[in-house]
Short mmCIF file of C-alpha atoms and ligand atoms in Angstrom, two decimals:
data_model
loop_
_atom_site.label_atom_id
_atom_site.label_comp_id
_atom_site.label_asym_id
_atom_site.label_seq_id
_atom_site.Cartn_x
_atom_site.Cartn_y
_atom_site.Cartn_z
CA MET A 16 56.68 135.48 200.04
CA GLU A 17 60.02 136.28 201.85
CA ARG A 18 59.98 134.44 205.17
CA LYS A 19 60.40 136.53 208.29
CA ARG A 20 63.98 136.45 209.38
CA ILE A 21 65.34 135.30 212.94
CA VAL A 22 69.00 135.59 214.34
CA SER A 23 70.49 133.68 217.15
CA GLY A 24 73.90 133.04 218.33
CA MET A 25 75.71 130.78 220.73
CA ARG A 26 78.99 131.58 222.61
CA PRO A 27 81.67 128.88 221.93
CA THR A 28 82.90 128.04 225.35
CA GLY A 29 82.98 124.39 225.49
CA ARG A 30 81.04 121.27 224.06
CA LEU A 31 77.41 121.41 223.83
CA HIS A 32 75.21 119.20 226.23
CA LEU A 33 71.67 118.21 226.50
CA GLY A 34 70.65 121.65 228.34
CA HIS A 35 71.62 123.27 224.68
CA VAL A 36 69.60 120.58 222.88
CA HIS A 37 66.36 121.10 224.94
CA GLY A 38 66.85 124.83 225.87
CA ALA A 39 67.80 126.08 222.32
CA LEU A 40 68.74 123.63 219.53
CA ASN A 41 65.41 121.65 219.09
CA ASN A 42 63.69 124.92 218.85
CA TRP A 43 66.18 126.43 216.44
CA ARG A 44 65.80 123.30 214.38
CA SER A 45 61.90 123.64 214.09
CA LEU A 46 61.92 127.45 213.62
CA GLN A 47 63.58 126.56 210.19
CA GLU A 48 60.24 125.49 208.82
CA ASP A 49 58.81 129.05 209.31
CA TYR A 50 61.62 131.31 209.18
CA GLN A 51 64.68 132.29 207.37
CA CYS A 52 67.02 131.48 210.24
CA PHE A 53 70.59 133.04 210.72
CA TYR A 54 72.36 131.08 213.46
CA PHE A 55 76.00 131.84 214.22
CA ILE A 56 78.89 131.29 216.68
CA ALA A 57 79.45 134.15 218.77
CA ASP A 58 83.37 134.02 219.11
CA TRP A 59 83.88 137.64 219.96
CA HIS A 60 81.47 137.29 222.83
CA ALA A 61 83.19 134.32 224.01
CA LEU A 62 86.40 136.34 224.05
CA THR A 63 84.84 138.87 226.53
CA SER A 64 85.10 136.33 229.30
CA GLU A 65 87.82 133.77 228.00
CA TYR A 66 90.34 136.46 226.82
CA GLU A 67 92.95 134.90 229.07
CA HIS A 68 92.62 131.36 227.71
CA PRO A 69 91.11 131.85 224.23
CA GLU A 70 92.16 128.19 223.30
CA ILE A 71 88.93 126.95 224.29
CA ILE A 72 87.15 129.18 221.55
CA LYS A 73 88.85 127.72 218.78
CA GLU A 74 88.45 124.23 220.02
CA SER A 75 84.73 124.65 220.68
CA ILE A 76 83.76 126.25 217.21
CA ASN A 77 84.15 123.23 215.02
CA ASP A 78 82.81 120.85 217.58
CA ILE A 79 79.75 122.95 217.88
CA LEU A 80 79.33 123.28 214.21
CA ILE A 81 79.42 119.48 213.94
CA ASP A 82 76.73 119.17 216.67
CA TRP A 83 74.52 121.72 214.86
CA ILE A 84 74.64 119.96 211.69
CA ALA A 85 74.28 116.62 213.25
CA ILE A 86 71.10 117.74 215.14
CA GLY A 87 69.62 118.96 212.05
CA LEU A 88 70.32 122.72 211.39
CA ASN A 89 70.12 122.64 207.75
CA PRO A 90 72.69 124.85 205.96
CA GLU A 91 70.59 124.56 202.81
CA GLU A 92 67.76 126.55 204.54
CA SER A 93 69.65 128.51 207.19
CA VAL A 94 72.38 130.74 207.06
CA ILE A 95 75.06 129.36 209.35
CA PHE A 96 78.08 131.43 210.08
CA VAL A 97 80.83 132.65 212.53
CA GLN A 98 80.65 136.32 213.84
CA SER A 99 84.33 137.09 213.53
CA GLY A 100 84.16 136.31 209.83
CA ILE A 101 81.90 139.14 209.25
CA LYS A 102 83.99 142.36 210.23
CA GLU A 103 80.90 144.49 209.71
CA HIS A 104 79.78 143.24 213.18
CA ALA A 105 82.64 145.11 214.75
CA GLU A 106 81.87 148.24 212.71
CA LEU A 107 78.35 148.25 214.00
CA HIS A 108 79.16 147.54 217.32
CA LEU A 109 81.50 150.56 217.40
CA ILE A 110 78.89 152.90 215.87
CA LEU A 111 76.26 151.63 218.15
CA SER A 112 78.59 152.17 221.24
CA MET A 113 78.65 155.80 220.62
CA ILE A 114 75.02 156.15 221.08
CA SER A 115 74.63 153.61 224.06
CA PRO A 116 74.41 155.47 227.35
CA LEU A 117 76.69 153.93 229.98
CA SER A 118 73.85 154.02 232.43
CA TRP A 119 71.83 151.50 230.28
CA LEU A 120 74.97 149.21 230.26
CA GLU A 121 75.81 149.57 233.93
CA ARG A 122 72.26 148.80 235.18
CA ASN A 123 71.86 145.83 232.93
CA PRO A 124 70.97 143.02 235.38
CA THR A 125 72.88 140.27 233.44
CA TYR A 126 76.02 142.29 233.84
CA LYS A 127 75.63 143.05 237.52
CA GLU A 128 75.20 139.39 238.05
CA GLN A 129 78.15 138.19 236.33
CA LEU A 130 80.41 140.57 237.84
CA LYS A 131 79.16 139.30 241.10
CA GLU A 132 79.20 135.51 240.18
CA VAL A 133 81.96 134.99 238.12
CA ALA A 134 84.85 135.25 240.66
CA GLN A 135 87.48 133.45 238.80
CA ARG A 136 87.90 135.99 236.08
CA ASN A 137 88.13 139.70 235.92
CA LEU A 138 85.18 140.94 233.93
CA TYR A 139 85.78 144.62 234.58
CA THR A 140 86.62 145.40 231.13
CA TYR A 141 85.36 147.84 228.54
CA GLY A 142 84.49 144.83 226.39
CA PHE A 143 82.51 143.08 228.84
CA LEU A 144 80.43 146.11 229.58
CA GLY A 145 79.65 146.41 225.91
CA TYR A 146 78.61 142.78 225.55
CA PRO A 147 74.88 143.63 224.78
CA VAL A 148 76.04 146.40 222.39
CA LEU A 149 77.86 143.76 220.26
CA GLN A 150 74.72 141.52 220.65
CA ALA A 151 72.63 144.35 219.37
CA ALA A 152 74.86 144.68 216.36
CA ASP A 153 74.59 140.96 215.59
CA ILE A 154 70.69 141.31 215.69
CA LEU A 155 70.28 144.66 213.98
CA MET A 156 72.79 143.75 211.28
CA TYR A 157 70.21 141.38 209.79
CA LYS A 158 67.27 143.40 210.48
CA ALA A 159 65.61 140.59 212.37
CA HIS A 160 62.10 140.16 213.16
CA GLY A 161 62.80 137.85 216.01
CA VAL A 162 65.37 136.46 218.16
CA PRO A 163 64.89 132.94 219.95
CA VAL A 164 66.57 132.93 223.28
CA GLY A 165 66.23 131.97 226.80
CA GLU A 166 64.81 133.91 229.61
CA ASP A 167 68.43 134.76 230.70
CA GLN A 168 68.66 136.86 227.53
CA SER A 169 65.51 138.94 227.74
CA ALA A 170 67.42 142.05 229.23
CA HIS A 171 69.92 141.95 226.36
CA LEU A 172 66.98 141.93 223.72
CA GLU A 173 65.32 144.70 225.68
CA LEU A 174 68.58 146.68 225.43
CA THR A 175 68.86 145.78 221.73
CA ARG A 176 65.44 147.46 221.22
CA GLU A 177 66.38 150.47 223.09
CA ILE A 178 69.42 150.91 221.18
CA ALA A 179 67.69 150.50 217.79
CA ARG A 180 64.93 153.00 218.86
CA ARG A 181 67.80 155.56 219.59
CA PHE A 182 69.53 154.91 216.48
CA ASN A 183 66.25 155.28 214.40
CA HIS A 184 65.43 158.39 216.42
CA PHE A 185 68.84 160.32 215.94
CA TYR A 186 69.32 159.24 212.35
CA SER A 187 66.65 157.51 210.21
CA ASN A 188 64.37 154.50 210.56
CA VAL A 189 66.77 151.95 209.58
CA PHE A 190 66.21 149.10 212.11
CA PRO A 191 62.90 147.21 212.87
CA LEU A 192 62.70 146.36 216.48
CA PRO A 193 63.31 142.75 216.97
CA GLU A 194 60.88 140.73 219.05
CA THR A 195 61.93 138.23 221.77
CA LEU A 196 60.87 134.64 220.89
CA LEU A 197 61.16 133.03 224.11
CA THR A 198 62.35 129.47 224.33
CA PRO A 199 60.89 127.47 226.98
CA GLU A 200 63.28 126.50 229.80
CA ALA A 201 64.86 122.95 229.29
CA LYS A 202 62.98 120.71 231.88
CA ILE A 203 65.97 118.56 232.45
CA LEU A 204 68.56 119.15 234.97
CA GLY A 205 72.23 117.92 235.17
CA THR A 206 73.19 114.76 237.00
CA ASP A 207 73.38 116.40 240.43
CA ARG A 208 70.00 118.14 239.85
CA ARG A 209 71.51 121.56 239.47
CA LYS A 210 71.15 123.34 235.93
CA MET A 211 72.87 121.52 233.48
CA SER A 212 76.27 123.52 232.81
CA ASN A 213 79.81 122.81 231.67
CA SER A 214 81.23 124.42 234.75
CA TYR A 215 79.23 122.13 237.27
CA GLY A 216 80.53 118.92 235.63
CA ASN A 217 77.14 117.52 235.68
CA ALA A 218 76.38 117.42 231.82
CA ILE A 219 75.73 114.90 229.34
CA PHE A 220 77.15 116.05 226.01
CA ILE A 221 75.88 115.43 222.55
CA SER A 222 79.29 113.95 221.68
CA ASP A 223 79.63 111.58 224.65
CA SER A 224 80.03 108.01 223.85
CA GLU A 225 77.51 105.25 224.64
CA GLU A 226 79.76 104.03 227.42
CA ILE A 227 80.15 107.55 228.77
CA VAL A 228 76.47 108.26 228.74
CA THR A 229 75.78 104.99 230.51
CA THR A 230 78.14 105.52 233.26
CA THR A 231 77.09 109.16 233.64
CA VAL A 232 73.36 108.24 233.89
CA ALA A 233 74.21 105.48 236.55
CA ASP A 234 75.57 108.42 238.74
CA MET A 235 72.50 110.54 238.45
CA ILE A 236 70.84 111.75 241.69
CA THR A 237 67.30 110.39 241.54
CA ASP A 238 64.27 111.25 243.95
CA PRO A 239 66.13 112.18 247.11
CA GLN A 240 63.41 110.51 249.32
CA ARG A 241 63.87 107.24 247.79
CA ALA A 242 66.86 106.44 249.76
CA ARG A 243 66.50 102.62 249.98
CA ARG A 244 65.40 99.98 247.40
CA PRO A 245 62.01 99.11 249.11
CA ASP A 246 61.04 102.76 249.34
CA PRO A 247 58.36 104.11 247.05
CA GLY A 248 59.75 106.68 244.64
CA ARG A 249 58.09 110.03 243.18
CA PRO A 250 58.76 110.15 239.50
CA ASP A 251 57.69 113.89 239.55
CA PHE A 252 60.55 114.61 241.65
CA CYS A 253 63.13 112.69 239.70
CA ASN A 254 65.32 113.99 237.08
CA VAL A 255 65.77 110.60 235.57
CA PHE A 256 61.98 110.34 234.96
CA THR A 257 61.90 113.65 233.17
CA PHE A 258 64.61 112.11 230.77
CA HIS A 259 62.30 109.09 230.34
CA GLU A 260 59.50 111.47 229.42
CA LEU A 261 61.62 112.92 226.62
CA TYR A 262 63.39 109.72 225.51
CA THR A 263 61.44 106.65 226.31
CA ASP A 264 58.22 105.18 224.56
CA LYS A 265 55.07 106.39 226.27
CA GLU A 266 54.01 102.89 227.23
CA LYS A 267 57.09 102.25 228.91
CA VAL A 268 57.18 105.44 230.68
CA LYS A 269 53.80 104.56 232.20
CA GLU A 270 55.20 101.37 233.31
CA ILE A 271 58.08 103.01 235.00
CA ASP A 272 55.97 105.66 236.52
CA GLU A 273 53.88 102.95 238.34
CA GLY A 274 56.87 100.68 238.95
CA CYS A 275 58.69 103.62 240.69
CA ARG A 276 55.61 104.49 243.00
CA SER A 277 55.13 100.91 244.03
CA ALA A 278 58.73 100.19 244.24
CA SER A 279 58.68 97.52 241.97
CA ILE A 280 61.57 98.68 239.94
CA GLY A 281 64.79 100.15 241.43
CA CYS A 282 66.56 103.11 240.45
CA VAL A 283 69.63 101.39 238.90
CA GLU A 284 67.46 99.37 236.60
CA CYS A 285 65.36 102.63 235.89
CA LYS A 286 68.64 104.42 234.83
CA GLN A 287 69.82 101.62 232.78
CA MET A 288 66.75 101.81 230.85
CA MET A 289 66.88 105.51 230.40
CA ALA A 290 70.52 105.33 229.43
CA SER A 291 69.53 102.85 226.65
CA SER A 292 66.70 105.17 225.55
CA LEU A 293 69.08 107.99 225.35
CA ASN A 294 71.73 106.24 223.56
CA GLU A 295 69.45 105.25 220.94
CA ALA A 296 68.42 108.87 220.28
CA LEU A 297 72.06 109.77 220.36
CA GLU A 298 73.26 107.12 218.10
CA PRO A 299 72.35 108.70 214.71
CA LEU A 300 74.04 112.00 216.00
CA ARG A 301 77.11 110.12 216.74
CA GLU A 302 77.04 108.63 213.26
CA LYS A 303 76.59 112.03 211.67
CA ARG A 304 79.19 113.53 213.89
CA LYS A 305 81.78 110.67 212.65
CA GLU A 306 80.97 111.53 209.21
CA LEU A 307 81.62 115.11 209.69
CA GLU A 308 84.83 114.64 211.62
CA ALA A 309 86.17 112.46 209.04
CA ASN A 310 85.60 115.18 206.30
CA PRO A 311 86.36 118.59 207.63
CA ARG A 312 85.75 120.10 204.38
CA ILE A 313 82.18 119.84 204.95
CA ILE A 314 81.95 122.00 207.85
CA GLU A 315 84.54 124.49 206.27
CA ASN A 316 82.35 124.71 203.13
CA ILE A 317 79.19 125.32 205.19
CA ILE A 318 80.96 128.10 207.07
CA ASP A 319 82.42 129.64 203.78
CA GLU A 320 79.00 129.56 202.18
CA GLY A 321 77.07 130.83 205.31
CA ASN A 322 79.68 133.70 205.90
CA LYS A 323 79.18 134.76 202.22
CA LYS A 324 75.51 135.00 202.51
CA ALA A 325 75.57 136.81 205.79
CA ARG A 326 78.40 139.27 204.75
CA LYS A 327 76.33 140.36 201.69
CA ILE A 328 73.45 141.52 203.93
CA ALA A 329 75.78 142.98 206.47
CA ARG A 330 77.48 145.01 203.61
CA ASP A 331 74.08 146.34 202.48
CA THR A 332 73.10 147.15 206.06
CA MET A 333 76.38 149.08 206.61
CA GLU A 334 76.05 151.03 203.66
CA GLU A 335 72.78 152.29 204.71
CA VAL A 336 74.22 152.86 208.34
CA ARG A 337 77.21 154.87 207.06
CA GLU A 338 74.96 156.88 204.85
CA VAL A 339 72.60 158.06 207.72
CA VAL A 340 75.35 158.55 210.06
CA LYS A 341 77.08 160.48 207.40
CA ILE A 342 80.35 158.64 207.85
N1 LIG B 404 74.41 136.43 224.56
C1 LIG B 404 73.94 135.10 223.96
C2 LIG B 404 74.14 134.13 224.93
O1 LIG B 404 74.93 134.07 225.85
C3 LIG B 404 74.79 134.83 222.67
C4 LIG B 404 74.60 135.85 221.47
C5 LIG B 404 75.39 136.69 221.07
C6 LIG B 404 73.30 136.12 220.78
N2 LIG B 404 74.93 137.49 220.08
C7 LIG B 404 73.49 137.06 219.92
C8 LIG B 404 71.97 135.43 220.91
C9 LIG B 404 72.49 137.64 219.16
C10 LIG B 404 71.13 135.99 220.19
C11 LIG B 404 71.33 136.94 219.13
O2 LIG B 404 73.35 132.96 224.78
FE1 SF4 B 405 63.79 107.97 239.58
FE2 SF4 B 405 63.32 105.80 238.18
FE3 SF4 B 405 64.56 105.78 240.77
FE4 SF4 B 405 61.77 106.32 240.35
S1 SF4 B 405 62.75 104.36 239.87
S2 SF4 B 405 63.26 107.49 241.81
S3 SF4 B 405 61.97 107.42 238.35
S4 SF4 B 405 65.33 106.73 239.01
#
C-alpha cells in the first residue's frame, strides 16, 4: 500500500542546534517509519527575511543537509530536496496568490507578531506578506496528508487549508486538506534559560566540537535558587537536569537527582557529567559530518536525486492545476 505522504521544511538561516533536534528532527526521523516523507530546505522562505544579506542562506544549506543526514534522515526512504530547485513552487505560489484574500494574510498572527518583534529588518514587503501562500504551495504541491510542525506554525497550516478549500471550491477538487501533525515543544532551553535560538547566542549546535560543548555547558545557568555550593538544588527547575534526562543513563540520572537535592554534588561537577553524556551522543554525528564534509559529492547527489523525485510530482500537480485554472 502507498504510504501516506508528509511534507515539512526548514529555513536555512544558520546552523542547526539542539532545539531543532528535539523540536523537529528526532520526530522527522521517526516519521520515516510510517510515512513517505518530503523534507526540504525552504531557501525562498529564508529570503523573505534575509534578502539584504543572503550569504547566510547559501552557507547554511549545505551545513543543514549534512546535519540532516548525520542525524538519520534517510535519502533512500525520504525525498530530500531544495525548494528553489523546483521552480513549480513559484508558479503554484503565484496562482494561489490570486485567490488568497489580503485580509487573511494581514490578520495572520505570525505575520503581525514578526512585524512587531523583528526590529532590525524591514519586513514590510510583498514577499513577506505572502510567506504563508508560498508555504501553502510547498505543501499542496505534494498533496500532503500531514505536515509535522511546531505550534508556532499552526496558523500557517490553517491558512494552507483555507487556501486549498478556496481553490477546490473555485476550480476542482485538486488538493486534499493537510493535517497539522503537531510536534511536542522541545523541553530543553538555551544556556541562559530562554528558548534556544541562533539569535540569542544561547545555543548548542550539532556541529559544535567536544571542547565547545564542554565550555558552553559549563556556562549554563542552573537552578537560580542554588546560589552557593552548600544550597540544595531543584532538578525540576534546572535546564542542565533536563539535558541529563535526555542524554544520561537512567541510573545515573537518579543519583544526580538525589545528589542535587541533598547538595552532595555541585553544579560544576553535574555539568561536567552532562557535557560528557552529550558529547558521547554527538560523537557519532560528528564522525558522520566529517565523512560528508570530506565528500561533498554525497550531498550533491542526494539533492540531485531528491530534486528529481520532487520535480516529477510537482510537474504532475502543475499540469492538473493549469488545466483546472484553464491557463
Ligand atoms: N515556515 C516554516 C518554518 O519557519 C518553514 C516552512 C516553509 C515549512 N514551507 C513549509 C514547514 C512547508 C512545513 C511545510 O518553520
Ligand atoms: Fe542543576 Fe545539576 Fe546544579 Fe542540580 S546540581 S542545580 S541539576 S546543575
